[in-house]
Amino acid sequence: MKNIVLVGMPAVGKSTIGVLLAKSLLLSFTDTDLLIQEKYKKSLCDIIKDNGTKAFLDIEENIILEAEFKNSVIATGGSAVFGEKAMKKLKENGVVIYLSLPMEEIKKRIGDIKSRGVVLTNGTTVDDIFAERKPLYEKYADVKIDCDNLTAEECVEKIIADLQSL
């Protein structure tokens, strides 16, 4: 089976849905944010603060390029779509699922964006991040799942149904 790659904005539920999806499909689960934290022994916030956003994006891309994913559900960081080589690798042996939510719901869920380890520059808002990333999520997605008003379990059911129709 191909890998299943989850992309989308921070707080959309990639990790939560990813774990449930992996259990349902008897696959491994990998969260690329956790791979970064394990390698650097720091939180994403600290890595961004210490190295800057450009360096973090390079770190994120390199982690994906170095990793071996097989029979896995992969929850990517929200900024992984900026790494063209990384996304090419993920698409080669994977189906990319874009988990989508309306901006209002993302804002409710995201809380303090600075504590989440989100790549942003001074003065950047959640709206700015969404506007910049949405076209990339759509570019790479093989399937788009609208998660609005759905539980994590319902999102998983929808993903499985869509995968069966591919």
mmCIF file of C-alpha atoms in Angstrom, residues 54-147:
data_model
loop_
_atom_site.group_PDB
_atom_site.id
_atom_site.type_symbol
_atom_site.label_atom_id
_atom_site.label_comp_id
_atom_site.label_asym_id
_atom_site.label_seq_id
_atom_site.Cartn_x
_atom_site.Cartn_y
_atom_site.Cartn_z
ATOM 1 C CA LYS A 54 14.430 29.810 6.561
ATOM 2 C CA ALA A 55 16.723 27.422 8.426
ATOM 3 C CA PHE A 56 13.712 25.675 9.967
ATOM 4 C CA LEU A 57 12.155 25.118 6.532
ATOM 5 C CA ASP A 58 15.453 23.594 5.369
ATOM 6 C CA ILE A 59 15.543 21.369 8.479
ATOM 7 C CA GLU A 60 11.952 20.256 7.848
ATOM 8 C CA GLU A 61 12.656 19.430 4.224
ATOM 9 C CA ASN A 62 15.858 17.539 5.062
ATOM 10 C CA ILE A 63 14.133 15.476 7.763
ATOM 11 C CA ILE A 64 11.547 14.364 5.194
ATOM 12 C CA LEU A 65 14.208 13.658 2.566
ATOM 13 C CA GLU A 66 16.267 11.574 5.031
ATOM 14 C CA ALA A 67 13.348 9.566 6.435
ATOM 15 C CA GLU A 68 12.269 6.167 5.149
ATOM 16 C CA PHE A 69 8.502 5.897 5.031
ATOM 17 C CA LYS A 70 6.948 2.528 4.287
ATOM 18 C CA ASN A 71 3.327 1.518 4.815
ATOM 19 C CA SER A 72 2.824 4.663 6.843
ATOM 20 C CA VAL A 73 0.448 7.464 7.564
ATOM 21 C CA ILE A 74 2.582 10.603 7.663
ATOM 22 C CA ALA A 75 1.411 13.765 9.410
ATOM 23 C CA THR A 76 3.515 16.590 8.032
ATOM 24 C CA GLY A 77 4.147 19.933 9.623
ATOM 25 C CA GLY A 78 1.951 22.678 8.213
ATOM 26 C CA SER A 79 4.920 24.235 6.420
ATOM 27 C CA ALA A 80 6.172 21.023 4.767
ATOM 28 C CA VAL A 81 4.535 22.104 1.496
ATOM 29 C CA PHE A 82 7.239 24.777 1.119
ATOM 30 C CA GLY A 83 9.792 21.994 0.554
ATOM 31 C CA GLU A 84 9.386 21.132 -3.113
ATOM 32 C CA LYS A 85 11.879 18.221 -3.008
ATOM 33 C CA ALA A 86 10.264 16.841 0.138
ATOM 34 C CA MET A 87 6.785 16.977 -1.354
ATOM 35 C CA LYS A 88 8.033 15.319 -4.549
ATOM 36 C CA LYS A 89 9.455 12.478 -2.441
ATOM 37 C CA LEU A 90 6.244 12.116 -0.415
ATOM 38 C CA LYS A 91 4.107 12.005 -3.582
ATOM 39 C CA GLU A 92 6.320 9.381 -5.271
ATOM 40 C CA ASN A 93 5.093 6.637 -2.953
ATOM 41 C CA GLY A 94 2.155 8.299 -1.295
ATOM 42 C CA VAL A 95 -1.303 9.695 -1.619
ATOM 43 C CA VAL A 96 -1.453 13.274 -0.344
ATOM 44 C CA ILE A 97 -4.595 14.149 1.615
ATOM 45 C CA TYR A 98 -5.301 17.833 2.278
ATOM 46 C CA LEU A 99 -7.277 18.226 5.496
ATOM 47 C CA SER A 100 -9.260 21.426 5.148
ATOM 48 C CA LEU A 101 -11.092 23.602 7.663
ATOM 49 C CA PRO A 102 -12.582 27.087 7.406
ATOM 50 C CA MET A 103 -10.353 29.873 8.698
ATOM 51 C CA GLU A 104 -12.687 30.641 11.614
ATOM 52 C CA GLU A 105 -12.374 27.074 12.927
ATOM 53 C CA ILE A 106 -8.589 27.068 12.503
ATOM 54 C CA LYS A 107 -8.354 30.296 14.512
ATOM 55 C CA LYS A 108 -10.481 28.776 17.292
ATOM 56 C CA ARG A 109 -8.319 25.669 17.473
ATOM 57 C CA ILE A 110 -4.889 27.221 17.013
ATOM 58 C CA GLY A 111 -4.783 29.230 20.242
ATOM 59 C CA ASP A 112 -1.414 30.900 20.765
ATOM 60 C CA ILE A 113 0.225 30.480 17.380
ATOM 61 C CA LYS A 114 3.673 31.351 18.734
ATOM 62 C CA SER A 115 3.610 28.395 21.145
ATOM 63 C CA ARG A 116 2.766 25.908 18.374
ATOM 64 C CA GLY A 117 6.052 26.118 16.486
ATOM 65 C CA VAL A 118 4.453 27.636 13.408
ATOM 66 C CA VAL A 119 6.712 29.206 10.797
ATOM 67 C CA LEU A 120 5.877 32.895 10.646
ATOM 68 C CA THR A 121 7.600 36.228 10.392
ATOM 69 C CA ASN A 122 6.904 39.270 12.545
ATOM 70 C CA GLY A 123 3.461 40.678 11.883
ATOM 71 C CA THR A 124 2.246 37.564 10.083
ATOM 72 C CA THR A 125 -1.308 36.544 10.930
ATOM 73 C CA VAL A 126 -3.080 33.204 10.667
ATOM 74 C CA ASP A 127 -4.948 34.668 7.685
ATOM 75 C CA ASP A 128 -1.611 35.467 5.990
ATOM 76 C CA ILE A 129 -0.318 31.944 6.608
ATOM 77 C CA PHE A 130 -3.520 30.419 5.249
ATOM 78 C CA ALA A 131 -3.452 32.609 2.118
ATOM 79 C CA GLU A 132 0.161 31.639 1.442
ATOM 80 C CA ARG A 133 -0.194 27.910 2.097
ATOM 81 C CA LYS A 134 -3.659 27.039 0.750
ATOM 82 C CA PRO A 135 -2.573 27.084 -2.928
ATOM 83 C CA LEU A 136 0.322 24.746 -2.050
ATOM 84 C CA TYR A 137 -1.925 22.344 -0.136
ATOM 85 C CA GLU A 138 -4.232 22.238 -3.146
ATOM 86 C CA LYS A 139 -1.329 21.871 -5.594
ATOM 87 C CA TYR A 140 0.055 18.765 -3.909
ATOM 88 C CA ALA A 141 -3.220 17.163 -2.796
ATOM 89 C CA ASP A 142 -4.530 14.050 -4.472
ATOM 90 C CA VAL A 143 -7.621 14.247 -2.244
ATOM 91 C CA LYS A 144 -9.138 17.135 -0.302
ATOM 92 C CA ILE A 145 -11.134 16.312 2.828
ATOM 93 C CA ASP A 146 -13.389 18.999 4.289
ATOM 94 C CA CYS A 147 -13.220 18.323 8.029
#
